[in-house]
PDB file of C-alpha atoms in Angstrom:
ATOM      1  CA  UNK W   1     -44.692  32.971  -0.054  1.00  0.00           C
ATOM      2  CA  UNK W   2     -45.964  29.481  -0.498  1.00  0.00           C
ATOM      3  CA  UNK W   3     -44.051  25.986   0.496  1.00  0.00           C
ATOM      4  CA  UNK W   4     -44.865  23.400  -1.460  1.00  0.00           C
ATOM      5  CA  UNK W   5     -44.433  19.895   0.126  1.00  0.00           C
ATOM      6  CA  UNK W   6     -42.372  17.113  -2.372  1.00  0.00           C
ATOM      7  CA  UNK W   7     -43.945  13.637  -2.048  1.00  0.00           C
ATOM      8  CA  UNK W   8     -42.938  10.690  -3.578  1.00  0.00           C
ATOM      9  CA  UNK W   9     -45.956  10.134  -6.703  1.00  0.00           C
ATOM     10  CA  UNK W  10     -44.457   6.640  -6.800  1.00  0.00           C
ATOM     11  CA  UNK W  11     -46.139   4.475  -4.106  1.00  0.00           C
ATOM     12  CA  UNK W  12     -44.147   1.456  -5.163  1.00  0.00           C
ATOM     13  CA  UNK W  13     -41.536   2.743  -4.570  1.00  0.00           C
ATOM     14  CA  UNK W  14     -42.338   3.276  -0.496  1.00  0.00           C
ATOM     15  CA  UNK W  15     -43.612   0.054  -0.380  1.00  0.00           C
ATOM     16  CA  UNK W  16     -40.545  -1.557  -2.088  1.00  0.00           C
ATOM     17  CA  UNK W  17     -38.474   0.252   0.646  1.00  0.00           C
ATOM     18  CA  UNK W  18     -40.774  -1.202   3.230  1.00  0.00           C
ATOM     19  CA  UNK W  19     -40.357  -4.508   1.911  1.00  0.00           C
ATOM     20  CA  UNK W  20     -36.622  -4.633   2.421  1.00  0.00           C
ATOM     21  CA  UNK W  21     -36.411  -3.255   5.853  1.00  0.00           C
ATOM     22  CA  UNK W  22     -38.973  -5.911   6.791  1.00  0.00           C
ATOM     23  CA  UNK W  23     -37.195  -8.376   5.171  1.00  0.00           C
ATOM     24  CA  UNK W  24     -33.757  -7.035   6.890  1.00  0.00           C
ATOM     25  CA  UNK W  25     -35.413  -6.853  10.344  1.00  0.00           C
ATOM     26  CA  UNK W  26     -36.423 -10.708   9.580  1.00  0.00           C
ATOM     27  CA  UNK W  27     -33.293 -11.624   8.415  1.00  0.00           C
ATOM     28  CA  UNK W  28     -31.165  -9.981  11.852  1.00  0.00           C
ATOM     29  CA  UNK W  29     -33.860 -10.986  14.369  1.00  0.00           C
ATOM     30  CA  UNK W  30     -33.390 -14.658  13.442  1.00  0.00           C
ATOM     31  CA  UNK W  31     -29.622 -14.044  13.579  1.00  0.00           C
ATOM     32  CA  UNK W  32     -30.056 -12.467  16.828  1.00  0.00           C
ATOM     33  CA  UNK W  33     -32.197 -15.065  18.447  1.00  0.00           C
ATOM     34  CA  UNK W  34     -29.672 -18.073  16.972  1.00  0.00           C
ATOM     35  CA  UNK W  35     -26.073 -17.098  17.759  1.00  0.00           C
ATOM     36  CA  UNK W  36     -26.685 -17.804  21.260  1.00  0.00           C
ATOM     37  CA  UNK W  37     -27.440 -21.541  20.525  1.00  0.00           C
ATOM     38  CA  UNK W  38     -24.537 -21.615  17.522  1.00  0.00           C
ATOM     39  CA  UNK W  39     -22.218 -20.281  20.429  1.00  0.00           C
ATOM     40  CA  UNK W  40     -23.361 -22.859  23.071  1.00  0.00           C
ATOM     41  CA  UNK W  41     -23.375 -25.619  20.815  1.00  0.00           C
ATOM     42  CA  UNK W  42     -19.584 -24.922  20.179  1.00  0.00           C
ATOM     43  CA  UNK W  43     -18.851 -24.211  23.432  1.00  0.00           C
ATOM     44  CA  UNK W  44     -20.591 -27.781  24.186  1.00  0.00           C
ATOM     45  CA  UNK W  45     -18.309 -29.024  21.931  1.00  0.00           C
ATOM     46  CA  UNK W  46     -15.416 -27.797  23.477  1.00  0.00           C
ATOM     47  CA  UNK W  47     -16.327 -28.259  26.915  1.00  0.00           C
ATOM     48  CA  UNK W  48     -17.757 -32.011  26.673  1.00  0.00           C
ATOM     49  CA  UNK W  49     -16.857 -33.377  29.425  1.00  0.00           C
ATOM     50  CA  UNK W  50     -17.702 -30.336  31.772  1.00  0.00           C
ATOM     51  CA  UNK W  51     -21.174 -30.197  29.719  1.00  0.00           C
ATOM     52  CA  UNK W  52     -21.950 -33.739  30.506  1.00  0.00           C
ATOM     53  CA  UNK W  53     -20.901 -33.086  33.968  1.00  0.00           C
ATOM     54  CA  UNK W  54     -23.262 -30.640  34.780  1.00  0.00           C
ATOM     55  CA  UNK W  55     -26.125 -32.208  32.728  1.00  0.00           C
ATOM     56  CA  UNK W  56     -25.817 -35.064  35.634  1.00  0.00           C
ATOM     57  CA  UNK W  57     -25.737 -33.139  38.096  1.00  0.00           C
ATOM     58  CA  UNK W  58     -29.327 -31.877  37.178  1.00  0.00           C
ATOM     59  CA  UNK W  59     -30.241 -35.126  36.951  1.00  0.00           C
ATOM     60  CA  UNK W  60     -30.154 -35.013  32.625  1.00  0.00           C
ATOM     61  CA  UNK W  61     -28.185 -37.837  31.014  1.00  0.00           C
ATOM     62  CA  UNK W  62     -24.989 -36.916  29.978  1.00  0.00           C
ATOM     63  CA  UNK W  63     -25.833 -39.175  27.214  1.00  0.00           C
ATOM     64  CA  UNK W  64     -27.957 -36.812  25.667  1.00  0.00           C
ATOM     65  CA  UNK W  65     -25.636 -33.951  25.352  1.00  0.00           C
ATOM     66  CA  UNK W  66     -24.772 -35.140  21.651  1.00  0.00           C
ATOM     67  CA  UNK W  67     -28.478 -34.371  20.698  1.00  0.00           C
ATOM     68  CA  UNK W  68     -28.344 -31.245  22.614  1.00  0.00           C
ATOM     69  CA  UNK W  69     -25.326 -30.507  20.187  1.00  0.00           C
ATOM     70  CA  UNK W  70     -27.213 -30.982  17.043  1.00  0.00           C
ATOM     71  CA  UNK W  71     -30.293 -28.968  18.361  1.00  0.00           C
ATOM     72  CA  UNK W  72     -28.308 -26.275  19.039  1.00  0.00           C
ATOM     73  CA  UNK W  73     -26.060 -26.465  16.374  1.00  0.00           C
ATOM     74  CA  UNK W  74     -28.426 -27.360  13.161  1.00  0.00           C
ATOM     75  CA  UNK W  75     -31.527 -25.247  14.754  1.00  0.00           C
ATOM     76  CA  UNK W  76     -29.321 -22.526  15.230  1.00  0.00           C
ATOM     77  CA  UNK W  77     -28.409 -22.748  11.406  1.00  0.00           C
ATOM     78  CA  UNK W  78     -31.684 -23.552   9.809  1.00  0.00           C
ATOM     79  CA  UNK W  79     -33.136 -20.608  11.542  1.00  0.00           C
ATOM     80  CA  UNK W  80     -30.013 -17.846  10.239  1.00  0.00           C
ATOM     81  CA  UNK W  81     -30.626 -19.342   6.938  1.00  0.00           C
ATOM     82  CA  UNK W  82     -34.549 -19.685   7.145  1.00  0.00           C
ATOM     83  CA  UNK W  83     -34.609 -23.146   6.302  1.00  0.00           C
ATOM     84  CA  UNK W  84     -38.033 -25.169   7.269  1.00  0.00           C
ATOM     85  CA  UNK W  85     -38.248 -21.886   9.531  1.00  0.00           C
ATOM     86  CA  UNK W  86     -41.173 -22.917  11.128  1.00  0.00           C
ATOM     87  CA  UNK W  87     -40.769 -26.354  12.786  1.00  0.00           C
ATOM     88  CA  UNK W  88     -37.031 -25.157  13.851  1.00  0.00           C
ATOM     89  CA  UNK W  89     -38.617 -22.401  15.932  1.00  0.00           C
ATOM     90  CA  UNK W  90     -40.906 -23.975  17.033  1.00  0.00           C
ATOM     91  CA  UNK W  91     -38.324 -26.540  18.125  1.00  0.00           C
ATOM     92  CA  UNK W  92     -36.182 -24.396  19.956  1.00  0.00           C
ATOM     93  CA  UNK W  93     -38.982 -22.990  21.831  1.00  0.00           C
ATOM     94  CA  UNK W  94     -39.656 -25.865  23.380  1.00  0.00           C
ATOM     95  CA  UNK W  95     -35.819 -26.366  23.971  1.00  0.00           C
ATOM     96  CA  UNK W  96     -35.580 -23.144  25.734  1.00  0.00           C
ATOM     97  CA  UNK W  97     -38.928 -23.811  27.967  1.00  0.00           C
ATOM     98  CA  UNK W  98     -37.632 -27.081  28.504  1.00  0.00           C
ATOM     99  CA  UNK W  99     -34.604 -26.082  29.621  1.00  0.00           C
ATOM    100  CA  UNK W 100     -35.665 -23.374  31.421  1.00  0.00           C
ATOM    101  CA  UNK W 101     -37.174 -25.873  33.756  1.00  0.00           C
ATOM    102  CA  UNK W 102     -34.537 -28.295  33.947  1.00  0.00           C
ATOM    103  CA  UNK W 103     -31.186 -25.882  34.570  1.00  0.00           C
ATOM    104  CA  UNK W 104     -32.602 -22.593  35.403  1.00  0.00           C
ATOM    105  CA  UNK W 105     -35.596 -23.381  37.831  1.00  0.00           C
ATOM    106  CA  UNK W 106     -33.977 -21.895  40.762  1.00  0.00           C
ATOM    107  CA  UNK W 107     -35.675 -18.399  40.850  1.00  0.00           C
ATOM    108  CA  UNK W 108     -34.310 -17.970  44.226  1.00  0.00           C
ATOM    109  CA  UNK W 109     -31.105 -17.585  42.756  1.00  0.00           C
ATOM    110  CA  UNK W 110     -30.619 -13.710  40.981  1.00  0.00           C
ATOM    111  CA  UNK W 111     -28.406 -15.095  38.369  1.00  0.00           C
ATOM    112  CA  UNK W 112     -30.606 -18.115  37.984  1.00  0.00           C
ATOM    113  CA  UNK W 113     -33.927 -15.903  37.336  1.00  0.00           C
ATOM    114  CA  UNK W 114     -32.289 -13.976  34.731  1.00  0.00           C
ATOM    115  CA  UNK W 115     -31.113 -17.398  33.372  1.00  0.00           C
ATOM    116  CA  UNK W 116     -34.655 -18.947  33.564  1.00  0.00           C
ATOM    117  CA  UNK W 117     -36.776 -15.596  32.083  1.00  0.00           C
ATOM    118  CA  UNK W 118     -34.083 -15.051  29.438  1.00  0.00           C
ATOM    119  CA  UNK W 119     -34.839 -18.875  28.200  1.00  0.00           C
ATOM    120  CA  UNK W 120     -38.960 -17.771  28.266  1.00  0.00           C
ATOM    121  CA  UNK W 121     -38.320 -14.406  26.389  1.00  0.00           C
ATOM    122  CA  UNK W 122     -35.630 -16.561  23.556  1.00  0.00           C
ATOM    123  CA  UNK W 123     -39.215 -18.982  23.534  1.00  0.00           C
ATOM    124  CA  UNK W 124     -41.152 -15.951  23.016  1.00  0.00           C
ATOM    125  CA  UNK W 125     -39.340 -14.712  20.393  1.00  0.00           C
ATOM    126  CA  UNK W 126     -39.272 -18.709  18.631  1.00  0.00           C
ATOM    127  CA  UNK W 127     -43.027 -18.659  18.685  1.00  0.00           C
ATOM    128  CA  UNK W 128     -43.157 -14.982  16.918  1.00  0.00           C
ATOM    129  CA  UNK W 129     -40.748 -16.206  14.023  1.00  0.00           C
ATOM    130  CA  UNK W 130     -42.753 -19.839  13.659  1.00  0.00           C
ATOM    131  CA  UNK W 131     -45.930 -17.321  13.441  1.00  0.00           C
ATOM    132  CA  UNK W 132     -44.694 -15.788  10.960  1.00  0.00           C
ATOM    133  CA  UNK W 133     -42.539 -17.197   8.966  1.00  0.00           C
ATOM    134  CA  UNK W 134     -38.752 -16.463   7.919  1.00  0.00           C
ATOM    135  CA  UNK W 135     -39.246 -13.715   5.638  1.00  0.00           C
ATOM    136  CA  UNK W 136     -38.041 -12.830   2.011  1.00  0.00           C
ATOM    137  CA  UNK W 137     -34.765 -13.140   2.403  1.00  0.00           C
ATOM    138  CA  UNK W 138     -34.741 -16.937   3.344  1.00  0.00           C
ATOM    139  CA  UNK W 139     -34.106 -20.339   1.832  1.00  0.00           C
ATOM    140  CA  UNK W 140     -37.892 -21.097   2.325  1.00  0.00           C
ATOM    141  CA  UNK W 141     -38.905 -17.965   0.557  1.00  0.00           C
ATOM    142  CA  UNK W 142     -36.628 -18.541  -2.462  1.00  0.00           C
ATOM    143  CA  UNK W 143     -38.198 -22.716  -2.227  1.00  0.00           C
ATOM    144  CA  UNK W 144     -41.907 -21.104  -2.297  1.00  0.00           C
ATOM    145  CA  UNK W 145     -40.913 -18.863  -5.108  1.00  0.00           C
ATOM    146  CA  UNK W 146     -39.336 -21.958  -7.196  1.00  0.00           C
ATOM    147  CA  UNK W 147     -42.885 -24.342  -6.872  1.00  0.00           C
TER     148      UNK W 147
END
């Protein structure tokens, strides 16, 4: 008695399938890696004058906390929607290093250290996505397909 193996004779097929769950992992890690910057930007939002607060008390200028806002806010969403892709990442990187250094610098501090290496990893992850791109399933992949 013999067993005879099935295999797909259609290798477009696999590679199709590939395609999407690449373009699906894309598509949720830049999801995962923004909702905690759409989240704090709303919370900043609600929580202004607690925000600005604490932001002195670091020594950052309260002032600022509107462009904090918008980086959080618009980077957030021109990453989920893969919108110049790239440069945002790449932007909140260097957000997250930055602050990182500024609000989370006290390693001594358990909470603190988690704070600080959570803020590298997030800049980690920033630098993978502006390496490689958004994906398929973006608004710069659909611009690229329109030139």
């Amino acid at each position: 008695m013999s067993t005879a193996t099935v295999t797909s004779s259609n290798p477009t097929s696999s590679a199709l399938q590939a395609n999407r769950m690449a373009s699906a992992g894309d598509l949720a890690g830049r999801v995962g890696l923004s909702t905690i910057f759409l989240l704090a930007g709303l919370n900043k939002i609600q929580g202004y004058e607690g925000t600005q607060g604490y932001m002195a008390s670091v020594g950052v200028p309260g002032e600022l906390l509107p462009l904090v806002i918008l980086v959080e806010v618009l980077g957030a969403l021109l990453l989920i929607f893969g919108l110049f892709t790239r440069i945002t990442a790449v932007a909140l990187a260097g957000f997250s290093i930055v602050s990182a250094l500024l609000f989370h610098a006290d390693v001594a501090d358990p909470m603190q250290f988690i704070m600080f290496f959570k803020n590298i990893a997030m800049a980690g992850g920033f630098l993978v996505v502006a390496a490689h791109g958004a994906g398929s399933w973006s608004i710069d992949a659909r611009r690229k397909a329109a030139r």
